[in-house]
PDB file of C-alpha atoms in Angstrom:
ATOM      1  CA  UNK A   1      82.942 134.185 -53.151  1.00  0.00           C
ATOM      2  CA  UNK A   2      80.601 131.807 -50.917  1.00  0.00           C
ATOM      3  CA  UNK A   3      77.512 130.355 -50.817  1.00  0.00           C
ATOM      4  CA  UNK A   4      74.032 129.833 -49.343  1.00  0.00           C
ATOM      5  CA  UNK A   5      72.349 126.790 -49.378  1.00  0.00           C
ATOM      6  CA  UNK A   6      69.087 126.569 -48.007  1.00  0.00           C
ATOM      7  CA  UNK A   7      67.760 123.195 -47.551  1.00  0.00           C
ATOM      8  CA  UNK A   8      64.762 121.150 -46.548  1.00  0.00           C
ATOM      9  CA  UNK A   9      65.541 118.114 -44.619  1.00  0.00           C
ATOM     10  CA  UNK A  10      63.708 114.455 -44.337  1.00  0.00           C
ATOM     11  CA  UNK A  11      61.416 113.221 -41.434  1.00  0.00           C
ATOM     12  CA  UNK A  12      59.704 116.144 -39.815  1.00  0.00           C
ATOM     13  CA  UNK A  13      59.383 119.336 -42.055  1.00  0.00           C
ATOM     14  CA  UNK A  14      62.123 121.503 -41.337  1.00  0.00           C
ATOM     15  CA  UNK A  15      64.462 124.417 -43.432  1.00  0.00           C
ATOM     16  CA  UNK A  16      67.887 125.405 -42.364  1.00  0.00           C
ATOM     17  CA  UNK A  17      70.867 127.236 -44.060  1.00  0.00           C
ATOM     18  CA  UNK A  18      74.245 126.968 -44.527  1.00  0.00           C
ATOM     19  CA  UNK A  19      76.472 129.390 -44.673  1.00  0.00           C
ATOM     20  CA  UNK A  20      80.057 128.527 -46.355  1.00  0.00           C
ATOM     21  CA  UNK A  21      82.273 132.013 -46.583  1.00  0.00           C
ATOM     22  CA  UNK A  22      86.196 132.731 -45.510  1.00  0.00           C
ATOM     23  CA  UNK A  23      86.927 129.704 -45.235  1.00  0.00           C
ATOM     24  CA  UNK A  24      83.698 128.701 -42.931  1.00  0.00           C
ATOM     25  CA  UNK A  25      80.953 126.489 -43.175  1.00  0.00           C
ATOM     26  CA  UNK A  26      78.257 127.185 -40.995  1.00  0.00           C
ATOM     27  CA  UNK A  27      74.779 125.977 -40.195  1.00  0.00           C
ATOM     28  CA  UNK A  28      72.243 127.926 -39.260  1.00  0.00           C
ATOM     29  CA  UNK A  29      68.363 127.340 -38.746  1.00  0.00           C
ATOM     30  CA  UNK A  30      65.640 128.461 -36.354  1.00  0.00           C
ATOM     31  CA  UNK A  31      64.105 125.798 -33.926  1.00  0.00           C
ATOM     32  CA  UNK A  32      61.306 125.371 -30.959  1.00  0.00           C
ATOM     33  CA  UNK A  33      63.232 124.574 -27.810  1.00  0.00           C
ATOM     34  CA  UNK A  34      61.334 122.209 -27.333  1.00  0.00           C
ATOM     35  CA  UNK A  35      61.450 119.731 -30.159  1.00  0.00           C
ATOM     36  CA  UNK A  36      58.404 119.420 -32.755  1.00  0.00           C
ATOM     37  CA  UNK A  37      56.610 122.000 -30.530  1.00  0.00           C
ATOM     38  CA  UNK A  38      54.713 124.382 -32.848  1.00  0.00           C
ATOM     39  CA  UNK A  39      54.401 127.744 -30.536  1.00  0.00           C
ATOM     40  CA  UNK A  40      56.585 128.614 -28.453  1.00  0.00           C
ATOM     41  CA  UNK A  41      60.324 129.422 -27.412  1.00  0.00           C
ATOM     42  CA  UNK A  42      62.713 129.792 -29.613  1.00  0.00           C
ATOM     43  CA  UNK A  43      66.655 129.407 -30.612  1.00  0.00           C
ATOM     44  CA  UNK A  44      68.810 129.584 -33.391  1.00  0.00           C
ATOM     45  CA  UNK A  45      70.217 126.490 -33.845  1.00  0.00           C
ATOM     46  CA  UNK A  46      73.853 125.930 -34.849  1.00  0.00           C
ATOM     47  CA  UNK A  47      73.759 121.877 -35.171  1.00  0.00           C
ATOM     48  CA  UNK A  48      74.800 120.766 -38.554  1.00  0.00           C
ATOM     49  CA  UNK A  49      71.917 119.355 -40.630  1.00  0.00           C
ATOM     50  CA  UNK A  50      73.491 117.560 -43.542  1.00  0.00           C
ATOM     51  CA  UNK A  51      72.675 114.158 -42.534  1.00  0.00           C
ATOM     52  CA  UNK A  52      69.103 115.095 -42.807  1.00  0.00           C
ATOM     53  CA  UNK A  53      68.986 116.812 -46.133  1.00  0.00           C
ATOM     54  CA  UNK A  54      66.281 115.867 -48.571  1.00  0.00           C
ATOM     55  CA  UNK A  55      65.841 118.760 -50.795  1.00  0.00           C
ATOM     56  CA  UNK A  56      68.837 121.680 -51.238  1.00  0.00           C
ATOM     57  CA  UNK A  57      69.775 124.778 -53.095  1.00  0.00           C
ATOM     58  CA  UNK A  58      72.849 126.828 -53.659  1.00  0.00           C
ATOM     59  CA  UNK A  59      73.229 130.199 -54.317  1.00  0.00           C
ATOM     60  CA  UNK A  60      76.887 131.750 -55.052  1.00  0.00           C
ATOM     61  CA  UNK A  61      76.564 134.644 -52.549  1.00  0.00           C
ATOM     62  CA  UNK A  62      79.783 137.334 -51.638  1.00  0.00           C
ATOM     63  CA  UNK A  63      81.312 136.803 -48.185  1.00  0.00           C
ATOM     64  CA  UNK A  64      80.672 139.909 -46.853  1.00  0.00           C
ATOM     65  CA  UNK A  65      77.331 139.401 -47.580  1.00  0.00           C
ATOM     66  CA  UNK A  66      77.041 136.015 -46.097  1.00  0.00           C
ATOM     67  CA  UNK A  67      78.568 137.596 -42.712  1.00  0.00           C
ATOM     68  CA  UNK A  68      76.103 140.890 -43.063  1.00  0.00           C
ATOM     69  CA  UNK A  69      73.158 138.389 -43.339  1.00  0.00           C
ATOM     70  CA  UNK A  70      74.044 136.235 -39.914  1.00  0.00           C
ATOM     71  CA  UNK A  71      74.438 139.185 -38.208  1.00  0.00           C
ATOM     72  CA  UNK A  72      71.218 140.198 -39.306  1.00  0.00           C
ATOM     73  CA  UNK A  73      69.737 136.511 -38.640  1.00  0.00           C
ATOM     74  CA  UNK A  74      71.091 136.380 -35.375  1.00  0.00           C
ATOM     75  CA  UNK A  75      70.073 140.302 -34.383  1.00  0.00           C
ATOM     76  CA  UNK A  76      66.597 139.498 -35.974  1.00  0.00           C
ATOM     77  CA  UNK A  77      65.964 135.508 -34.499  1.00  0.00           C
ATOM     78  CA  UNK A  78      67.697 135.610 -30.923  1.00  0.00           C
ATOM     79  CA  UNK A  79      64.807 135.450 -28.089  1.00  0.00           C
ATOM     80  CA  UNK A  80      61.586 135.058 -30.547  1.00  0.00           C
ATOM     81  CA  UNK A  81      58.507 132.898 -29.709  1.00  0.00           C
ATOM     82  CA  UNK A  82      58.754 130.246 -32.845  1.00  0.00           C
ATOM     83  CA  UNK A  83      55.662 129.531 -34.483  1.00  0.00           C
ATOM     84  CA  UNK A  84      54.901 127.662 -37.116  1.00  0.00           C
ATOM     85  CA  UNK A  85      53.185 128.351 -40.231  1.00  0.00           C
ATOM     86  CA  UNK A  86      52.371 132.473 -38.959  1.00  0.00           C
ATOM     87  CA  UNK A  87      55.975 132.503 -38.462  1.00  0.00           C
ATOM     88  CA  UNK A  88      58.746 133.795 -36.917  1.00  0.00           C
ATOM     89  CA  UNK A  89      59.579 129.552 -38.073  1.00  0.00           C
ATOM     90  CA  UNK A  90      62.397 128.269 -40.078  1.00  0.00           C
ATOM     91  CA  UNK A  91      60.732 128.522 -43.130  1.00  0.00           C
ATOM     92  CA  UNK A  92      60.569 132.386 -42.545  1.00  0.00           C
ATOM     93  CA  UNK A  93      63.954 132.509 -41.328  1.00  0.00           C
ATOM     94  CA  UNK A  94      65.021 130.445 -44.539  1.00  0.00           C
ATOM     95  CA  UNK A  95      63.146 133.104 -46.526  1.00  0.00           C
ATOM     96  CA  UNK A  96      64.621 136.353 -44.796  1.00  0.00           C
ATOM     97  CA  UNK A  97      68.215 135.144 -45.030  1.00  0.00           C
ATOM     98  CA  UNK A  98      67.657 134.382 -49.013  1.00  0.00           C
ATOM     99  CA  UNK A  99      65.824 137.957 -49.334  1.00  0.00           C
ATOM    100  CA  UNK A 100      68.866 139.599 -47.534  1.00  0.00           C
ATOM    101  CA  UNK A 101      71.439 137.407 -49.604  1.00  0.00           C
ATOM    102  CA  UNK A 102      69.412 139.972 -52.197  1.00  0.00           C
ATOM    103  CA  UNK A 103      67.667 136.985 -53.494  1.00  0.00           C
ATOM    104  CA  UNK A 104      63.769 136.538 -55.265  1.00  0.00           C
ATOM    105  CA  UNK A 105      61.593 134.977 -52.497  1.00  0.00           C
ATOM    106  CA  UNK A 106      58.113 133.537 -53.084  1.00  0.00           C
ATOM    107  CA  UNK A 107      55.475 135.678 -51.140  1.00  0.00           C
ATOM    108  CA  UNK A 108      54.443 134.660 -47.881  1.00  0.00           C
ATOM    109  CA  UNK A 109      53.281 132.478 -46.851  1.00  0.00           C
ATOM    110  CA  UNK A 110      55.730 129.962 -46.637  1.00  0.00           C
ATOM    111  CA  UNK A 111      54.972 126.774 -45.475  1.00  0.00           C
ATOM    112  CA  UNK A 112      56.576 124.005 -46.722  1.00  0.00           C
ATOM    113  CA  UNK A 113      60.492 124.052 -46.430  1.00  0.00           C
ATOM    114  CA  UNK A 114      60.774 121.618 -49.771  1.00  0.00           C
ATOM    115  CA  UNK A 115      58.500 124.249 -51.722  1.00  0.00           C
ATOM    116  CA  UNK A 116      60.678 126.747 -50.554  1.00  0.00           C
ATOM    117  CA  UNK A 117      64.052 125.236 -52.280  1.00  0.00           C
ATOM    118  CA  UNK A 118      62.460 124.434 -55.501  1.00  0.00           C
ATOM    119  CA  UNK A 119      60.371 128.025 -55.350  1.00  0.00           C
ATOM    120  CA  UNK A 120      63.965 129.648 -55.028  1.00  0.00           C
ATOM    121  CA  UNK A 121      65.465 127.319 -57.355  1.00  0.00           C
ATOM    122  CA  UNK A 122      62.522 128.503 -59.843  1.00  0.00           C
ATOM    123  CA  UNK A 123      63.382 132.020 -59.247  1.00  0.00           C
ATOM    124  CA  UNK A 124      67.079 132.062 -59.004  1.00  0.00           C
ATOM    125  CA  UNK A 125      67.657 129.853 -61.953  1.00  0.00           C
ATOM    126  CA  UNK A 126      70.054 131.395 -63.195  1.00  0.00           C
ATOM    127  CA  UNK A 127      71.774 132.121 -60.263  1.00  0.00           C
ATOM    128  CA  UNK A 128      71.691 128.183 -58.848  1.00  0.00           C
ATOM    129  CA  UNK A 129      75.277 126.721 -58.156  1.00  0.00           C
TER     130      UNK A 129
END
């Protein structure tokens, strides 16, 4: 068994996830290339964010799942303009790798990555780690 942890992080607003199956603990989030830049290339960003967590939640999730989901991240986020708040942003990517993890979501919009953790805290209590 793994987990997903989906996070919001201090300073500028942003949401990221990480990914700990087989043995593996992996970060995952999707970023401007540019920083702070709210249209306009995108990446998915591999960096490790805990030093700038504010607000997190974790989800016990199986690890074929977990590895079904960044494939599906990765397939989904690769090349995409990011924009904020109309999305694709990392709120939405948050969101889609929580609904894939099979997961309640809030419905969209989603703006606010520290709304999103305690939304899917509220609606996964009983699945929260």
């Amino acid at each position: 068994m793994g987990y997903l942890t989906i996070i919001s992080e201090t300073g500028f607003p942003h949401s990221a996830c990480l990914f700990e199956y087989n043995g593996n603990a992996e970060w995952y989030g999707f970023k401007p290339n540019v920083p702070k830049t709210p249209r306009g290339a995108g990446h998915v960003d591999r960096t490790d964010r805990s030093p700038h967590i504010k607000d997190s939640v974790k989800f016990a999730i199986a690890d074929a799942k977990l590895a079904q989901v960044i494939a599906q991240l990765l397939s989904k986020y690769e090349g995409l303009t990011y924009s904020v708040g109309t999305g694709p942003d990392c709120v939405n990517f948050s969101v889609d790798a929580a609904q894939w993890c099979g997961l309640k979501t809030p419905p969209r919009p989603n703006l606010f990555p520290g709304n999103l953790v305690t939304n899917l805290a509220r609606l996964n209590a009983n699945l929260v780690q």
